[in-house]
């Protein structure tokens, strides 16, 4: 225990050198509150804090309050529900969740599952479900508490006993079972598309997603698209989860934009996965400091109703001081022990504290609840959060991890890993909560559902009916949205006829054209993290404005410019600042609006490609799980197009990462015409056909002549590879196929010309718009051929275009793993060139030579492949090295 007399505990209070003066100040404040009310008292305290700042003593003013409930008893209000029934329902949820996890592990042994998290949060969930979570609200659930949500859905009749029995069994089948019907481990909309709304399994993503979802609802409201003013965003998260950087990344945004439609409930069971969250500190006080500093309204629910009488008698605040000076590691130990231990190791440490509980038995001490297990206290906190205006609210609810598990897991270091309880522990659990289960029921881990006409079931249905219906639930569709004809916004790219532009500029021009469409235009949500001007998007500032809930409260420095910065309450562009995670969270909110808000939108997030999948890949996977629909534009793409920027800005791997996401379609077009065809196809897939997919498209910042794209080539562009040109050579002695994508295709085209002119080698040049789409189709064809051996063999697009034994050389601005996606589907010798290794600062030409993806390197690769095939003399490759002055470096670029 910390020494309270010297102020060395968490509060670190100064010594009281004049108790009489202290008492006068406290009495004066009490009199003011009694006469003028809490608001008057708060005003005086704010004035005192300002004075303290002016006097330079503010460092001694701690940014958190006493270790007690924020709401006093007199503000608690009457509980509007039937406490007895709700407590019984909470017990049933706990049991069914426990039985579900234990059955899965007892039968199969290694399926995992978590008991302790939901055991600590059951009351939090029940207060929400019975009184606050309306059917049209948005709830981000603590992932480890998923069994509790399933348990409630079982009682509501939304899930069957057979489904609960197949928790975490989504593929395996027993005799007589049909495929499907298993319950996913965590909230996964991809796996349970009619049930879960939001994926939160990767901890930390729920909090930032909830913040930007609440903000996006305001965006929809202010733009007049969807009336969202009556909907609320709730997030139930763990205290250990708040260590994730994403958990706190959006806190100041929520306060800055006054998102009072947002409430966090943090389940403060004081324990991470392995031990205390802050063993030597107090996570609740730390979180209060964090949220208060960020501008949130903070409501602490630390102690249950049984503590009220103790606090009322604690006129000298000796109990409060003892609680404030107890660190979380000690709280965990106290929580794991019985009343006798708590009396000896806490209450008897101070005679004045001991006197407060002298009338209480060990059993009564043992029965003292933390606030997060008290329905009354929680309801008061939820109500205060719902009614608070002008700021988001966080409820810090103190609980015990593994509550009810007794010696098998309550407040134990191992409670997170607890998957099973023995029969004795189950009997203790049953008796503690008075479950109507026999010993045989316990041994068989039978689920329990009261009779349909029981008071519990009637109450359960009535409460959800009063709140609008079942939750969570997910809608799959929204009315389709027509995409205007390609010619109306992409003709300039299809018929470029040699005009010079970058594909980034072409993309921005396409967006601008689509924004002018009366139907689709208002539904486009352009998003940038920063550097809209870098991407040539400054024209959109005036055209559609930048979203700002308060409008523009200043005159911008460039007010006289045609491209001046313009913020507006109904602005359409989301300019998120330097936060790729925040921008991606906004993109996800827009990309799932078809399901969450019943309105199809087309979000387009444009960013430096290096700062996408590498930086926020986990958020992108969560968006995929949530069945997002939208565009990710990776600008300044490739490792050699962004001259001068160097290692951390040069992207050589995002396409490989994108190819790993099952419902992400990844594209690397070289020409504006190809880009237009891809954008048109993708928009129609997502908006008209309502396909649950999103499209990652790389864009280059290099200006070059853009050829026209004939209509006959459109289909092959979308298949992933199109024949660009055939280069004949007089008296050709051999032939090769050359594949290029994105920034390096033009080097490949130049290499074809050199092969013909200098070496009498003819070639076919293919523009590969997507190696991943080629590989996807080839995999499907191969599987179909394997599984239907009697049917006619199908041929993939790769095999059809690259039939024969002519060597194939593929060069890209990405690591070799990108073109190697199709290696097994090419029968001929297949050589890949790429930009493996760290980036460098230099010119484009120097970078391409360094990484050996320039035209001369392509020529050399082709000649070497032909020599290995015996079609030309081996000396030819050496001659090429001399002619092009190619002096190989000592180390390969990927080792340099």
CSV table of N, CA and C in Angstrom, one decimal, residues 393-482:
chain,number,residue,atom,x,y,z
A,393,UNK,N,-19.2,11.8,-25.0
A,393,UNK,CA,-19.0,11.3,-23.6
A,393,UNK,C,-18.4,10.0,-23.6
A,394,UNK,N,-17.5,9.8,-22.6
A,394,UNK,CA,-17.0,8.5,-22.3
A,394,UNK,C,-17.4,8.0,-20.9
A,395,UNK,N,-17.9,6.8,-20.8
A,395,UNK,CA,-18.2,6.2,-19.5
A,395,UNK,C,-17.1,5.3,-19.2
A,396,UNK,N,-16.5,5.5,-18.0
A,396,UNK,CA,-15.4,4.6,-17.5
A,396,UNK,C,-16.0,3.7,-16.4
A,397,UNK,N,-16.3,2.5,-16.8
A,397,UNK,CA,-17.1,1.6,-15.9
A,397,UNK,C,-16.1,0.6,-15.3
A,398,UNK,N,-15.9,0.6,-14.0
A,398,UNK,CA,-15.0,-0.3,-13.4
A,398,UNK,C,-15.7,-1.7,-13.1
A,399,UNK,N,-15.0,-2.7,-13.6
A,399,UNK,CA,-15.6,-4.1,-13.5
A,399,UNK,C,-14.5,-5.0,-13.0
A,400,UNK,N,-14.9,-6.3,-12.9
A,400,UNK,CA,-13.9,-7.4,-12.6
A,400,UNK,C,-13.9,-8.3,-13.8
A,401,UNK,N,-12.7,-8.5,-14.3
A,401,UNK,CA,-12.6,-9.5,-15.4
A,401,UNK,C,-12.9,-10.9,-14.9
A,402,UNK,N,-13.7,-11.6,-15.6
A,402,UNK,CA,-14.1,-12.9,-15.2
A,402,UNK,C,-15.1,-12.9,-14.0
A,403,UNK,N,-15.9,-11.8,-13.9
A,403,UNK,CA,-16.9,-11.7,-12.8
A,403,UNK,C,-17.8,-12.9,-12.8
A,404,UNK,N,-17.9,-13.5,-11.6
A,404,UNK,CA,-18.7,-14.7,-11.4
A,404,UNK,C,-18.0,-16.0,-11.6
A,405,UNK,N,-16.7,-15.9,-12.1
A,405,UNK,CA,-16.0,-17.2,-12.3
A,405,UNK,C,-15.3,-17.7,-11.0
A,406,UNK,N,-15.3,-16.9,-10.0
A,406,UNK,CA,-14.8,-17.3,-8.7
A,406,UNK,C,-13.3,-17.5,-8.8
A,407,UNK,N,-12.8,-18.6,-8.1
A,407,UNK,CA,-11.4,-18.9,-8.1
A,407,UNK,C,-10.9,-19.4,-9.4
A,408,UNK,N,-11.8,-19.7,-10.3
A,408,UNK,CA,-11.4,-20.2,-11.7
A,408,UNK,C,-10.9,-19.1,-12.6
A,409,UNK,N,-11.3,-17.8,-12.2
A,409,UNK,CA,-10.9,-16.8,-13.2
A,409,UNK,C,-11.2,-15.4,-12.8
A,410,UNK,N,-11.9,-15.1,-11.7
A,410,UNK,CA,-12.3,-13.8,-11.3
A,410,UNK,C,-11.1,-12.9,-10.9
A,411,UNK,N,-10.8,-11.9,-11.7
A,411,UNK,CA,-9.6,-11.0,-11.5
A,411,UNK,C,-8.3,-11.7,-11.4
A,412,UNK,N,-8.2,-12.9,-12.1
A,412,UNK,CA,-7.0,-13.6,-12.1
A,412,UNK,C,-6.1,-13.2,-13.3
A,413,UNK,N,-4.8,-13.4,-13.1
A,413,UNK,CA,-3.9,-13.1,-14.2
A,413,UNK,C,-4.2,-13.9,-15.4
A,414,UNK,N,-4.7,-15.1,-15.2
A,414,UNK,CA,-5.0,-16.0,-16.3
A,414,UNK,C,-6.4,-16.0,-16.8
A,415,UNK,N,-7.2,-15.0,-16.4
A,415,UNK,CA,-8.6,-15.1,-16.7
A,415,UNK,C,-8.9,-14.9,-18.2
A,416,UNK,N,-8.0,-14.2,-18.9
A,416,UNK,CA,-8.3,-14.0,-20.4
A,416,UNK,C,-8.1,-15.4,-21.1
A,417,UNK,N,-7.2,-16.2,-20.6
A,417,UNK,CA,-6.9,-17.5,-21.2
A,417,UNK,C,-7.8,-18.6,-20.8
A,418,UNK,N,-8.7,-18.3,-19.8
A,418,UNK,CA,-9.6,-19.3,-19.2
A,418,UNK,C,-10.6,-19.7,-20.3
A,419,UNK,N,-10.7,-20.9,-20.7
A,419,UNK,CA,-11.6,-21.4,-21.7
A,419,UNK,C,-12.6,-22.5,-21.1
A,420,UNK,N,-12.2,-23.0,-19.9
A,420,UNK,CA,-13.0,-24.1,-19.3
A,420,UNK,C,-13.0,-23.9,-17.8
A,421,UNK,N,-14.1,-24.4,-17.3
A,421,UNK,CA,-14.3,-24.5,-15.8
A,421,UNK,C,-14.6,-25.9,-15.5
A,422,UNK,N,-14.1,-26.4,-14.3
A,422,UNK,CA,-14.5,-27.8,-14.0
A,422,UNK,C,-15.9,-27.8,-13.3
A,423,UNK,N,-16.4,-28.9,-13.0
A,423,UNK,CA,-17.8,-29.1,-12.5
A,423,UNK,C,-17.9,-28.3,-11.2
A,424,UNK,N,-16.9,-28.4,-10.3
A,424,UNK,CA,-17.1,-27.7,-9.1
A,424,UNK,C,-17.2,-26.2,-9.3
A,425,UNK,N,-16.4,-25.6,-10.2
A,425,UNK,CA,-16.5,-24.2,-10.5
A,425,UNK,C,-17.8,-23.8,-11.1
A,426,UNK,N,-18.4,-24.7,-12.0
A,426,UNK,CA,-19.7,-24.5,-12.6
A,426,UNK,C,-20.8,-24.5,-11.5
A,427,UNK,N,-20.6,-25.4,-10.5
A,427,UNK,CA,-21.6,-25.4,-9.4
A,427,UNK,C,-21.5,-24.1,-8.6
A,428,UNK,N,-20.3,-23.6,-8.4
A,428,UNK,CA,-20.2,-22.3,-7.7
A,428,UNK,C,-20.8,-21.2,-8.5
A,429,UNK,N,-20.6,-21.2,-9.8
A,429,UNK,CA,-21.2,-20.2,-10.7
A,429,UNK,C,-22.7,-20.3,-10.6
A,430,UNK,N,-23.3,-21.5,-10.7
A,430,UNK,CA,-24.7,-21.6,-10.7
A,430,UNK,C,-25.3,-21.1,-9.3
A,431,UNK,N,-24.7,-21.5,-8.2
A,431,UNK,CA,-25.2,-21.2,-7.0
A,431,UNK,C,-25.1,-19.7,-6.7
A,432,UNK,N,-24.0,-19.1,-7.1
A,432,UNK,CA,-23.8,-17.6,-6.9
A,432,UNK,C,-24.9,-16.8,-7.6
A,433,UNK,N,-25.3,-17.3,-8.8
A,433,UNK,CA,-26.3,-16.5,-9.6
A,433,UNK,C,-27.7,-17.1,-9.6
A,434,UNK,N,-27.8,-18.2,-8.8
A,434,UNK,CA,-29.1,-18.9,-8.6
A,434,UNK,C,-29.7,-19.3,-10.0
A,435,UNK,N,-28.9,-20.0,-10.8
A,435,UNK,CA,-29.3,-20.4,-12.1
A,435,UNK,C,-30.2,-21.6,-11.9
A,436,UNK,N,-31.3,-21.7,-12.7
A,436,UNK,CA,-32.2,-22.9,-12.6
A,436,UNK,C,-31.7,-24.1,-13.4
A,437,UNK,N,-30.5,-24.6,-13.0
A,437,UNK,CA,-29.9,-25.7,-13.7
A,437,UNK,C,-29.5,-26.8,-12.7
A,438,UNK,N,-29.8,-28.0,-13.2
A,438,UNK,CA,-29.4,-29.2,-12.4
A,438,UNK,C,-28.0,-29.5,-12.6
A,439,UNK,N,-27.5,-30.4,-11.7
A,439,UNK,CA,-26.1,-30.9,-11.9
A,439,UNK,C,-25.9,-31.5,-13.3
A,440,UNK,N,-26.9,-32.2,-13.8
A,440,UNK,CA,-26.8,-32.8,-15.1
A,440,UNK,C,-26.7,-31.7,-16.2
A,441,UNK,N,-27.5,-30.7,-16.0
A,441,UNK,CA,-27.4,-29.6,-17.0
A,441,UNK,C,-26.0,-29.0,-17.0
A,442,UNK,N,-25.5,-28.8,-15.8
A,442,UNK,CA,-24.1,-28.2,-15.7
A,442,UNK,C,-23.1,-29.1,-16.4
A,443,UNK,N,-23.2,-30.4,-16.2
A,443,UNK,CA,-22.2,-31.4,-16.7
A,443,UNK,C,-22.4,-31.4,-18.3
A,444,UNK,N,-23.6,-31.3,-18.8
A,444,UNK,CA,-23.8,-31.3,-20.2
A,444,UNK,C,-23.7,-29.9,-20.9
A,445,UNK,N,-23.4,-28.9,-20.0
A,445,UNK,CA,-23.3,-27.5,-20.5
A,445,UNK,C,-24.5,-27.2,-21.4
A,446,UNK,N,-25.7,-27.5,-20.9
A,446,UNK,CA,-26.9,-27.2,-21.7
A,446,UNK,C,-27.3,-25.7,-21.7
A,447,UNK,N,-27.6,-25.2,-22.8
A,447,UNK,CA,-28.1,-23.9,-22.9
A,447,UNK,C,-29.4,-23.7,-22.3
A,448,UNK,N,-29.7,-22.5,-21.8
A,448,UNK,CA,-31.0,-22.3,-21.1
A,448,UNK,C,-31.8,-21.2,-21.7
A,449,UNK,N,-33.0,-21.5,-22.1
A,449,UNK,CA,-33.9,-20.4,-22.6
A,449,UNK,C,-35.2,-20.6,-21.8
A,450,UNK,N,-35.7,-19.5,-21.1
A,450,UNK,CA,-37.0,-19.6,-20.4
A,450,UNK,C,-38.1,-19.9,-21.4
A,451,UNK,N,-39.2,-20.3,-20.9
A,451,UNK,CA,-40.4,-20.5,-21.7
A,451,UNK,C,-40.8,-19.2,-22.4
A,452,UNK,N,-41.4,-19.3,-23.5
A,452,UNK,CA,-41.8,-18.1,-24.3
A,452,UNK,C,-42.7,-17.2,-23.5
A,453,UNK,N,-43.6,-17.8,-22.7
A,453,UNK,CA,-44.5,-16.9,-22.0
A,453,UNK,C,-44.0,-16.5,-20.6
A,454,UNK,N,-42.8,-16.8,-20.3
A,454,UNK,CA,-42.2,-16.4,-19.0
A,454,UNK,C,-42.1,-14.9,-18.9
A,455,UNK,N,-42.0,-14.4,-17.7
A,455,UNK,CA,-41.8,-13.0,-17.5
A,455,UNK,C,-40.6,-12.5,-18.1
A,456,UNK,N,-39.5,-13.3,-18.0
A,456,UNK,CA,-38.2,-12.9,-18.6
A,456,UNK,C,-38.3,-12.7,-20.1
A,457,UNK,N,-38.9,-13.6,-20.8
A,457,UNK,CA,-38.9,-13.5,-22.3
A,457,UNK,C,-39.9,-12.4,-22.7
A,458,UNK,N,-41.0,-12.2,-22.0
A,458,UNK,CA,-41.9,-11.2,-22.4
A,458,UNK,C,-41.2,-9.8,-22.2
A,459,UNK,N,-40.5,-9.7,-21.1
A,459,UNK,CA,-39.8,-8.4,-20.8
A,459,UNK,C,-38.7,-8.2,-21.9
A,460,UNK,N,-37.9,-9.2,-22.2
A,460,UNK,CA,-36.9,-9.1,-23.2
A,460,UNK,C,-37.5,-8.6,-24.5
A,461,UNK,N,-38.6,-9.2,-25.0
A,461,UNK,CA,-39.2,-8.7,-26.2
A,461,UNK,C,-39.7,-7.3,-26.1
A,462,UNK,N,-40.3,-7.0,-25.0
A,462,UNK,CA,-40.9,-5.7,-24.8
A,462,UNK,C,-39.9,-4.6,-24.9
A,463,UNK,N,-38.7,-4.8,-24.3
A,463,UNK,CA,-37.7,-3.8,-24.2
A,463,UNK,C,-37.1,-3.6,-25.6
A,464,UNK,N,-36.9,-4.7,-26.4
A,464,UNK,CA,-36.3,-4.5,-27.7
A,464,UNK,C,-37.4,-3.9,-28.7
A,465,UNK,N,-38.6,-4.2,-28.5
A,465,UNK,CA,-39.7,-3.6,-29.3
A,465,UNK,C,-39.7,-2.1,-29.0
A,466,UNK,N,-39.6,-1.7,-27.7
A,466,UNK,CA,-39.6,-0.3,-27.4
A,466,UNK,C,-38.5,0.5,-28.0
A,467,UNK,N,-37.4,-0.2,-28.3
A,467,UNK,CA,-36.2,0.4,-28.9
A,467,UNK,C,-36.1,0.2,-30.4
A,468,UNK,N,-37.1,-0.4,-31.0
A,468,UNK,CA,-37.2,-0.4,-32.4
A,468,UNK,C,-36.9,-1.8,-33.0
A,469,UNK,N,-36.5,-2.8,-32.3
A,469,UNK,CA,-36.2,-4.1,-32.9
A,469,UNK,C,-34.8,-4.6,-32.5
A,470,UNK,N,-34.4,-5.6,-33.3
A,470,UNK,CA,-33.2,-6.4,-32.9
A,470,UNK,C,-32.0,-5.6,-33.2
A,471,UNK,N,-30.9,-5.9,-32.5
A,471,UNK,CA,-29.6,-5.3,-32.7
A,471,UNK,C,-28.6,-6.3,-32.1
A,472,UNK,N,-27.5,-6.6,-32.8
A,472,UNK,CA,-27.1,-6.0,-34.1
A,472,UNK,C,-27.8,-6.7,-35.2
A,473,UNK,N,-27.9,-5.9,-36.3
A,473,UNK,CA,-28.4,-6.4,-37.5
A,473,UNK,C,-27.9,-5.6,-38.7
A,474,UNK,N,-27.7,-6.2,-39.8
A,474,UNK,CA,-27.1,-5.6,-40.9
A,474,UNK,C,-27.9,-5.7,-42.2
A,475,UNK,N,-28.0,-4.6,-42.9
A,475,UNK,CA,-28.7,-4.6,-44.2
A,475,UNK,C,-27.7,-4.9,-45.3
A,476,UNK,N,-28.1,-5.6,-46.3
A,476,UNK,CA,-27.1,-5.9,-47.4
A,476,UNK,C,-27.2,-5.0,-48.6
A,477,UNK,N,-28.3,-4.3,-48.8
A,477,UNK,CA,-28.5,-3.6,-50.0
A,477,UNK,C,-29.0,-2.2,-49.8
A,478,UNK,N,-28.8,-1.4,-50.8
A,478,UNK,CA,-29.5,0.0,-50.9
A,478,UNK,C,-29.9,0.1,-52.3
A,479,UNK,N,-30.8,1.1,-52.6
A,479,UNK,CA,-31.2,1.3,-54.0
A,479,UNK,C,-30.0,1.5,-54.9
A,480,UNK,N,-29.9,0.8,-56.0
A,480,UNK,CA,-28.7,1.0,-56.9
A,480,UNK,C,-28.6,2.4,-57.4
A,481,UNK,N,-27.4,2.8,-57.8
A,481,UNK,CA,-27.2,4.1,-58.3
A,481,UNK,C,-26.6,4.0,-59.6
A,482,UNK,N,-27.2,4.7,-60.6
A,482,UNK,CA,-26.7,4.7,-62.0
A,482,UNK,C,-25.4,5.5,-62.2
